[in-house]
CSV table of C-alpha atoms in Angstrom, one decimal:
chain,number,residue,atom,x,y,z
A,1403,UNK,CA,81.6,155.4,87.9
A,1404,UNK,CA,82.1,154.8,91.6
A,1405,UNK,CA,78.6,153.2,91.8
A,1406,UNK,CA,79.4,150.9,88.8
A,1407,UNK,CA,82.7,149.9,90.4
A,1408,UNK,CA,81.0,149.0,93.6
A,1409,UNK,CA,78.3,147.0,91.8
A,1410,UNK,CA,80.9,145.0,89.8
A,1411,UNK,CA,82.9,144.5,93.0
A,1412,UNK,CA,80.0,142.9,94.9
A,1413,UNK,CA,78.6,140.8,92.1
A,1414,UNK,CA,79.3,137.1,92.4
A,1415,UNK,CA,82.0,135.7,90.1
A,1416,UNK,CA,80.9,134.0,86.9
A,1417,UNK,CA,80.7,130.2,87.3
A,1418,UNK,CA,83.5,128.2,85.8
A,1419,UNK,CA,82.4,125.6,83.2
A,1420,UNK,CA,82.6,121.9,84.3
A,1421,UNK,CA,85.4,120.9,81.8
A,1422,UNK,CA,87.5,123.9,82.9
A,1423,UNK,CA,86.9,123.1,86.6
A,1424,UNK,CA,87.9,119.5,86.1
A,1425,UNK,CA,91.0,120.5,84.1
A,1426,UNK,CA,92.1,122.9,86.8
A,1427,UNK,CA,91.4,120.3,89.5
A,1428,UNK,CA,93.6,117.6,88.1
A,1429,UNK,CA,96.7,119.7,87.2
A,1430,UNK,CA,99.4,118.0,89.2
A,1431,UNK,CA,101.4,120.4,91.5
A,1432,UNK,CA,105.0,120.9,90.5
A,1433,UNK,CA,107.5,118.9,92.5
A,1434,UNK,CA,109.7,121.0,94.6
A,1435,UNK,CA,113.4,120.4,95.2
A,1436,UNK,CA,112.9,118.5,98.5
A,1437,UNK,CA,110.6,116.0,96.8
A,1438,UNK,CA,113.1,115.3,94.1
A,1439,UNK,CA,115.9,114.8,96.6
A,1440,UNK,CA,113.9,112.6,99.0
A,1441,UNK,CA,115.0,109.3,97.3
A,1442,UNK,CA,118.6,110.4,97.6
A,1443,UNK,CA,118.4,111.3,101.3
A,1444,UNK,CA,120.3,108.2,102.6
A,1445,UNK,CA,123.1,108.8,100.1
A,1446,UNK,CA,123.3,112.5,101.0
A,1447,UNK,CA,123.3,111.7,104.8
A,1448,UNK,CA,126.1,109.1,104.2
A,1449,UNK,CA,128.1,111.7,102.2
A,1450,UNK,CA,127.8,114.2,105.1
A,1451,UNK,CA,128.8,111.5,107.6
A,1452,UNK,CA,131.9,110.7,105.5
A,1453,UNK,CA,132.8,114.4,105.2
A,1454,UNK,CA,132.6,114.8,109.0
A,1455,UNK,CA,134.8,111.8,109.5
A,1456,UNK,CA,137.4,113.0,107.0
A,1457,UNK,CA,137.6,116.3,108.9
A,1458,UNK,CA,138.0,114.3,112.1
A,1459,UNK,CA,140.8,112.3,110.5
A,1460,UNK,CA,142.6,115.5,109.5
A,1461,UNK,CA,142.2,117.3,112.9
A,1462,UNK,CA,142.6,114.4,115.3
A,1463,UNK,CA,145.6,112.5,114.0
A,1464,UNK,CA,146.0,110.5,117.1
A,1465,UNK,CA,142.5,109.1,116.8
A,1466,UNK,CA,142.4,108.9,113.0
A,1467,UNK,CA,141.9,105.2,113.0
A,1468,UNK,CA,138.3,105.5,114.5
A,1469,UNK,CA,136.9,107.8,111.8
A,1470,UNK,CA,138.8,105.9,109.1
A,1471,UNK,CA,137.2,102.6,110.1
A,1472,UNK,CA,133.8,104.4,110.5
A,1473,UNK,CA,134.0,105.5,106.9
A,1474,UNK,CA,134.6,102.1,105.5
A,1475,UNK,CA,132.1,100.4,107.8
A,1476,UNK,CA,129.4,102.9,106.8
A,1477,UNK,CA,130.2,102.4,103.1
A,1478,UNK,CA,129.7,98.6,103.6
A,1479,UNK,CA,126.4,99.1,105.4
A,1480,UNK,CA,125.1,101.6,102.9
A,1481,UNK,CA,126.0,99.4,99.9
A,1482,UNK,CA,124.3,96.5,101.6
A,1483,UNK,CA,121.0,98.4,101.7
A,1484,UNK,CA,121.3,100.5,98.5
A,1485,UNK,CA,123.0,98.0,96.1
A,1486,UNK,CA,124.4,100.7,93.8
A,1487,UNK,CA,125.2,99.8,90.2
A,1488,UNK,CA,128.7,98.8,89.4
A,1489,UNK,CA,129.9,102.1,88.0
A,1490,UNK,CA,128.7,104.3,90.9
A,1491,UNK,CA,130.1,101.7,93.3
A,1492,UNK,CA,133.5,101.7,91.7
A,1493,UNK,CA,133.5,105.6,91.6
A,1494,UNK,CA,132.5,105.8,95.3
A,1495,UNK,CA,135.1,103.2,96.3
A,1496,UNK,CA,137.8,105.1,94.4
A,1497,UNK,CA,136.8,108.4,96.0
A,1498,UNK,CA,136.8,107.0,99.5
A,1499,UNK,CA,140.1,105.2,98.9
A,1500,UNK,CA,141.8,108.3,97.6
A,1501,UNK,CA,140.3,110.6,100.3
A,1502,UNK,CA,141.2,108.4,103.3
A,1503,UNK,CA,144.5,107.3,101.8
A,1504,UNK,CA,145.5,110.8,100.9
A,1505,UNK,CA,144.9,112.1,104.4
A,1506,UNK,CA,146.9,109.2,105.9
A,1507,UNK,CA,149.7,109.7,103.3
A,1508,UNK,CA,150.0,113.3,104.3
A,1509,UNK,CA,150.1,112.4,108.0
A,1510,UNK,CA,152.8,109.8,107.3
A,1511,UNK,CA,154.9,112.4,105.4
A,1512,UNK,CA,154.6,114.8,108.4
A,1513,UNK,CA,155.6,112.1,110.8
A,1514,UNK,CA,152.2,112.1,112.5
A,1515,UNK,CA,151.4,108.4,111.6
A,1516,UNK,CA,153.5,105.3,111.1
A,1517,UNK,CA,154.1,104.0,107.6
A,1518,UNK,CA,152.5,100.7,108.5
A,1519,UNK,CA,149.2,102.5,109.0
A,1520,UNK,CA,149.2,103.4,105.2
A,1521,UNK,CA,149.0,99.7,104.3
A,1522,UNK,CA,145.5,99.4,105.9
A,1523,UNK,CA,144.0,101.5,103.1
A,1524,UNK,CA,144.5,99.1,100.2
A,1525,UNK,CA,143.7,96.1,102.4
A,1526,UNK,CA,140.4,97.5,103.5
A,1527,UNK,CA,139.6,98.7,100.0
A,1528,UNK,CA,140.3,95.2,98.7
A,1529,UNK,CA,138.0,93.7,101.3
A,1530,UNK,CA,135.3,96.0,100.2
A,1531,UNK,CA,135.8,95.0,96.5
A,1532,UNK,CA,135.6,91.3,97.5
A,1533,UNK,CA,132.4,92.0,99.3
A,1534,UNK,CA,131.0,93.8,96.3
A,1535,UNK,CA,132.0,90.9,94.0
A,1536,UNK,CA,130.5,88.3,96.3
A,1537,UNK,CA,127.2,90.4,96.7
A,1538,UNK,CA,126.9,90.9,92.9
A,1539,UNK,CA,127.6,87.2,92.3
A,1540,UNK,CA,124.8,86.2,94.8
A,1541,UNK,CA,122.5,88.8,93.2
A,1542,UNK,CA,123.1,87.4,89.8
A,1543,UNK,CA,122.5,83.8,91.0
A,1544,UNK,CA,119.3,84.9,92.6
A,1545,UNK,CA,118.1,86.6,89.4
A,1546,UNK,CA,118.9,83.5,87.5
A,1547,UNK,CA,116.9,81.4,89.9
A,1548,UNK,CA,114.0,83.8,89.7
A,1549,UNK,CA,114.2,83.8,85.9
A,1550,UNK,CA,114.2,80.0,85.9
A,1551,UNK,CA,111.3,79.9,88.3
A,1552,UNK,CA,109.3,82.4,86.1
A,1553,UNK,CA,110.0,80.2,83.1
A,1554,UNK,CA,108.9,77.1,84.9
A,1555,UNK,CA,105.8,78.9,86.0
A,1556,UNK,CA,105.0,80.1,82.5
A,1557,UNK,CA,105.5,76.5,81.2
A,1558,UNK,CA,103.2,75.2,84.0
A,1559,UNK,CA,100.6,77.8,83.2
A,1560,UNK,CA,100.8,76.9,79.5
A,1561,UNK,CA,100.5,73.2,80.3
A,1562,UNK,CA,97.5,73.9,82.5
A,1563,UNK,CA,95.9,76.0,79.7
A,1564,UNK,CA,96.5,73.2,77.1
A,1565,UNK,CA,95.1,70.6,79.5
A,1566,UNK,CA,92.0,72.8,80.1
A,1567,UNK,CA,91.6,73.2,76.3
A,1568,UNK,CA,91.9,69.5,75.8
A,1569,UNK,CA,89.4,68.8,78.5
A,1570,UNK,CA,87.0,71.4,77.1
A,1571,UNK,CA,87.4,70.0,73.6
A,1572,UNK,CA,86.6,66.5,74.8
A,1573,UNK,CA,83.5,67.8,76.6
A,1574,UNK,CA,82.4,69.8,73.6
A,1575,UNK,CA,83.1,67.0,71.1
A,1576,UNK,CA,81.3,64.4,73.3
A,1577,UNK,CA,78.2,66.7,73.7
A,1578,UNK,CA,78.1,67.6,70.0
A,1579,UNK,CA,78.5,64.0,68.9
A,1580,UNK,CA,76.0,62.6,71.3
A,1581,UNK,CA,72.8,63.9,69.6
A,1582,UNK,CA,73.6,62.9,66.0
A,1583,UNK,CA,74.9,59.5,67.1
A,1584,UNK,CA,71.6,58.9,69.0
A,1585,UNK,CA,69.5,60.0,66.0
A,1586,UNK,CA,71.5,57.9,63.6
A,1587,UNK,CA,71.4,54.9,65.9
A,1588,UNK,CA,67.6,55.1,66.2
A,1589,UNK,CA,67.2,55.3,62.4
A,1590,UNK,CA,69.5,52.3,61.9
A,1591,UNK,CA,67.6,50.2,64.4
A,1592,UNK,CA,64.3,51.1,62.6
A,1593,UNK,CA,65.9,50.1,59.3
A,1594,UNK,CA,67.1,46.8,60.8
A,1595,UNK,CA,63.7,45.9,62.1
A,1596,UNK,CA,61.8,47.0,59.0
A,1597,UNK,CA,64.1,45.4,56.4
A,1598,UNK,CA,62.8,42.4,54.5
A,1599,UNK,CA,66.1,41.9,52.6
A,1600,UNK,CA,68.5,39.9,54.7
A,1601,UNK,CA,71.5,41.8,53.2
A,1602,UNK,CA,70.0,45.1,54.2
A,1603,UNK,CA,69.2,43.8,57.7
A,1604,UNK,CA,72.8,42.6,58.1
A,1605,UNK,CA,74.2,45.9,56.9
A,1606,UNK,CA,71.9,47.7,59.3
A,1607,UNK,CA,73.1,45.6,62.2
A,1608,UNK,CA,76.7,46.5,61.4
A,1609,UNK,CA,75.8,50.2,61.3
A,1610,UNK,CA,73.9,49.8,64.6
A,1611,UNK,CA,76.8,48.0,66.3
A,1612,UNK,CA,79.3,50.7,65.2
A,1613,UNK,CA,77.1,53.5,66.2
A,1614,UNK,CA,76.6,51.9,69.6
A,1615,UNK,CA,80.3,51.6,70.0
A,1616,UNK,CA,80.7,55.2,69.0
A,1617,UNK,CA,78.2,56.3,71.6
A,1618,UNK,CA,80.0,54.3,74.3
A,1619,UNK,CA,83.2,56.0,73.2
A,1620,UNK,CA,81.8,59.5,73.5
A,1621,UNK,CA,80.3,58.7,76.9
A,1622,UNK,CA,83.6,57.5,78.2
A,1623,UNK,CA,85.5,60.5,76.7
A,1624,UNK,CA,83.0,62.8,78.4
A,1625,UNK,CA,83.5,60.9,81.7
A,1626,UNK,CA,87.3,61.2,81.5
A,1627,UNK,CA,87.1,64.9,80.5
A,1628,UNK,CA,84.9,65.7,83.5
A,1629,UNK,CA,87.0,63.7,86.0
A,1630,UNK,CA,88.8,66.9,87.2
A,1631,UNK,CA,85.8,69.1,87.6
A,1632,UNK,CA,84.4,70.0,91.0
A,1633,UNK,CA,81.0,68.5,90.2
A,1634,UNK,CA,82.4,65.1,89.1
A,1635,UNK,CA,81.3,63.4,92.3
A,1636,UNK,CA,78.1,63.7,94.3
A,1637,UNK,CA,79.1,62.2,97.6
A,1638,UNK,CA,76.9,60.1,99.8
A,1639,UNK,CA,77.3,56.9,101.9
A,1640,UNK,CA,77.4,53.9,99.6
A,1641,UNK,CA,77.2,50.3,100.7
A,1642,UNK,CA,80.2,48.6,99.0
A,1643,UNK,CA,78.8,45.1,99.5
A,1644,UNK,CA,75.6,46.1,97.7
A,1645,UNK,CA,77.7,47.4,94.8
A,1646,UNK,CA,79.3,44.0,94.4
A,1647,UNK,CA,76.0,42.1,94.6
A,1648,UNK,CA,74.3,44.3,92.1
A,1649,UNK,CA,77.2,44.1,89.7
A,1650,UNK,CA,77.2,40.3,89.8
A,1651,UNK,CA,73.4,40.3,89.1
A,1652,UNK,CA,73.9,42.6,86.1
A,1653,UNK,CA,76.7,40.6,84.5
A,1654,UNK,CA,75.6,37.1,85.6
A,1655,UNK,CA,73.9,36.3,82.2
A,1656,UNK,CA,77.2,36.4,80.3
A,1657,UNK,CA,78.5,32.9,79.7
A,1658,UNK,CA,81.3,32.8,82.3
A,1659,UNK,CA,81.7,30.9,85.6
A,1660,UNK,CA,80.7,33.7,88.0
A,1661,UNK,CA,81.7,33.4,91.6
A,1662,UNK,CA,81.1,35.6,94.7
A,1663,UNK,CA,84.1,35.9,96.9
A,1664,UNK,CA,84.4,37.6,100.3
A,1665,UNK,CA,81.7,40.2,100.9
A,1666,UNK,CA,82.5,42.4,103.8
A,1667,UNK,CA,79.7,44.8,105.0
A,1668,UNK,CA,81.3,48.2,104.7
A,1669,UNK,CA,80.3,51.7,103.6
A,1670,UNK,CA,82.3,54.2,101.6
A,1671,UNK,CA,81.6,57.9,101.0
A,1672,UNK,CA,81.3,58.2,97.3
A,1673,UNK,CA,79.3,58.6,94.2
A,1674,UNK,CA,77.2,55.5,93.6
A,1675,UNK,CA,76.9,56.1,89.8
A,1676,UNK,CA,80.7,56.6,89.4
A,1677,UNK,CA,81.5,53.6,91.5
A,1678,UNK,CA,79.1,51.4,89.4
A,1679,UNK,CA,80.7,52.7,86.2
A,1680,UNK,CA,84.2,51.8,87.6
A,1681,UNK,CA,83.1,48.3,88.7
A,1682,UNK,CA,81.4,47.7,85.3
A,1683,UNK,CA,84.6,48.7,83.5
A,1684,UNK,CA,86.6,46.1,85.6
A,1685,UNK,CA,84.0,43.4,84.8
A,1686,UNK,CA,84.0,44.4,81.1
A,1687,UNK,CA,87.8,44.1,81.1
A,1688,UNK,CA,87.6,40.6,82.8
A,1689,UNK,CA,85.0,39.4,80.2
A,1690,UNK,CA,87.1,40.7,77.3
A,1691,UNK,CA,90.1,38.6,78.5
A,1692,UNK,CA,88.4,35.4,79.3
A,1693,UNK,CA,86.5,32.6,77.5
A,1694,UNK,CA,83.1,31.1,78.4
A,1695,UNK,CA,84.7,28.4,80.5
A,1696,UNK,CA,86.8,30.8,82.6
A,1697,UNK,CA,86.0,32.0,86.1
A,1698,UNK,CA,85.4,35.6,87.2
A,1699,UNK,CA,85.1,36.4,90.9
A,1700,UNK,CA,83.8,39.6,92.5
A,1701,UNK,CA,84.6,40.5,96.1
A,1702,UNK,CA,84.9,43.3,98.6
A,1703,UNK,CA,87.0,43.2,101.8
A,1704,UNK,CA,88.3,45.6,104.5
A,1705,UNK,CA,92.0,46.4,104.5
A,1706,UNK,CA,93.5,48.9,106.9
A,1707,UNK,CA,90.5,51.3,106.9
A,1708,UNK,CA,89.9,50.9,103.1
A,1709,UNK,CA,87.3,49.0,101.2
A,1710,UNK,CA,88.9,46.9,98.4
A,1711,UNK,CA,86.6,46.0,95.6
A,1712,UNK,CA,88.3,43.2,93.6
A,1713,UNK,CA,87.6,41.5,90.3
A,1714,UNK,CA,89.6,38.3,89.7
A,1715,UNK,CA,89.6,36.3,86.5
A,1716,UNK,CA,91.3,33.1,85.3
A,1717,UNK,CA,91.9,34.4,81.8
A,1718,UNK,CA,95.0,35.0,79.8
A,1719,UNK,CA,96.6,37.3,82.3
A,1720,UNK,CA,98.8,40.4,81.6
A,1721,UNK,CA,102.5,40.2,80.7
A,1722,UNK,CA,104.7,41.9,83.3
A,1723,UNK,CA,106.0,44.3,80.7
A,1724,UNK,CA,102.5,45.8,80.3
A,1725,UNK,CA,101.5,46.1,83.9
A,1726,UNK,CA,102.8,49.7,84.1
A,1727,UNK,CA,101.0,50.9,80.9
A,1728,UNK,CA,97.6,49.3,81.0
A,1729,UNK,CA,96.1,52.3,82.9
A,1730,UNK,CA,97.1,54.7,80.1
A,1731,UNK,CA,94.4,55.9,77.7
A,1732,UNK,CA,93.8,53.9,74.5
A,1733,UNK,CA,96.1,51.1,75.7
A,1734,UNK,CA,95.0,47.5,75.1
A,1735,UNK,CA,96.8,44.6,76.8
A,1736,UNK,CA,97.9,41.5,74.9
A,1737,UNK,CA,96.6,39.2,73.5
A,1738,UNK,CA,93.3,41.1,72.8
A,1739,UNK,CA,94.3,44.0,70.5
A,1740,UNK,CA,91.3,43.8,68.1
A,1741,UNK,CA,88.5,46.3,68.5
A,1742,UNK,CA,85.8,43.8,69.5
A,1743,UNK,CA,87.7,42.1,72.3
A,1744,UNK,CA,90.0,44.9,73.3
A,1745,UNK,CA,87.5,47.7,73.5
A,1746,UNK,CA,88.7,51.3,73.4
A,1747,UNK,CA,91.5,51.2,75.9
A,1748,UNK,CA,89.5,53.7,78.1
A,1749,UNK,CA,88.0,51.4,80.7
A,1750,UNK,CA,90.9,51.1,83.1
A,1751,UNK,CA,91.8,54.8,82.8
A,1752,UNK,CA,88.2,55.5,83.8
A,1753,UNK,CA,88.6,53.2,86.8
A,1754,UNK,CA,91.8,55.0,87.9
A,1755,UNK,CA,90.2,58.4,87.5
A,1756,UNK,CA,87.1,57.4,89.6
A,1757,UNK,CA,89.3,55.8,92.3
A,1758,UNK,CA,91.6,58.8,92.6
A,1759,UNK,CA,88.6,61.2,92.6
A,1760,UNK,CA,87.5,59.2,95.8
A,1761,UNK,CA,91.0,59.7,97.3
A,1762,UNK,CA,91.7,56.0,96.5
A,1763,UNK,CA,93.7,54.0,94.0
A,1764,UNK,CA,93.6,51.1,91.7
A,1765,UNK,CA,96.1,48.2,91.5
A,1766,UNK,CA,96.6,45.0,89.5
A,1767,UNK,CA,98.2,41.6,90.2
A,1768,UNK,CA,98.8,39.4,87.2
A,1769,UNK,CA,101.1,37.0,85.4
A,1770,UNK,CA,101.1,36.0,81.8
A,1771,UNK,CA,98.8,33.0,81.5
A,1772,UNK,CA,97.8,33.1,85.2
A,1773,UNK,CA,94.8,35.4,85.2
A,1774,UNK,CA,94.5,38.9,86.7
A,1775,UNK,CA,93.1,40.6,89.8
A,1776,UNK,CA,92.1,44.3,89.7
A,1777,UNK,CA,91.5,46.0,93.0
A,1778,UNK,CA,89.9,49.4,93.5
A,1779,UNK,CA,90.8,50.8,97.0
A,1780,UNK,CA,88.4,53.3,98.4
A,1781,UNK,CA,88.5,54.8,101.9
A,1782,UNK,CA,85.9,53.2,104.1
A,1783,UNK,CA,83.6,55.2,106.4
A,1784,UNK,CA,83.9,54.3,110.1
A,1785,UNK,CA,81.0,52.3,111.6
A,1786,UNK,CA,79.8,55.2,113.8
A,1787,UNK,CA,79.5,57.5,110.8
A,1788,UNK,CA,78.0,54.9,108.5
A,1789,UNK,CA,75.3,54.1,111.0
């Protein structure tokens, strides 16, 4: 028996299974009393401090004013840091008032203190209540402001989410519409060229024209939807005077009196394709609001470190009441409100989006019946950097 006992005593313990080991490892240790009392340590320390000062008030009646004031000052300090709820605050205030007032009242009855000293108790207690009221009022006002700020932040986040959804929808719709429109436009053009019946050819031309308009609309919607994306611009030095000369060459075959104004040699840091699209939109707008005998002038000049690309026409002009709204989407200025002349109402918003993406702006000067001048202001590159 002794030999078996020695063998069992020196044998290694059986291994504990993995689940059992993990369970034993993650059992949280019980919290002892000190850990539970740790959050209340400042309150307990203050209570001991008050008790010592009450004893001092009782024993040293000639110096009772010092511990009396120390109690109320410490209560004010502790409340400023702890911010008790209203009920514990009132109970603590009442206990301190009764304790300090009771000791002073007994001392007054014994002739150890003057009766005037007893009046300090309600006065200081009232001052503490006023401080509590003011602090809670400020806390409530702060909470209201925080709640309002949170609500504004939620609304802003919701608006950003809706704007992102709108932008994503425009991008998806433009992409999805692009392919079927191109296919249908190609078939319509084939039908128009192959048709021997003049009526069929005329109908095919109508379909071709409407599909071409629809393709331009989707392209412009896609351009506006991508205006806020990081890859909207591919920046490089661009010669502003070359932009104006090339635009005049592209549009010069349209029956208008074309004129080249001031052409300053300047360079901007921008996206050449986007700037061409913006300049074409301004020229398209000028053509839509003029007749074959009217004049359209294109120019570029330097103005305070900016390159100003301007398109001036002698057409019908824009009424003053519409100057503030013509850069809104789908807005068409008078008198051209039909689809053929007025376009989609997206050209000028595209110009504004492109100008602002280049850290510039767009402005208009016009009067009803006196023509219009649209100016796209783009920051110019200094000569040293341009060279």
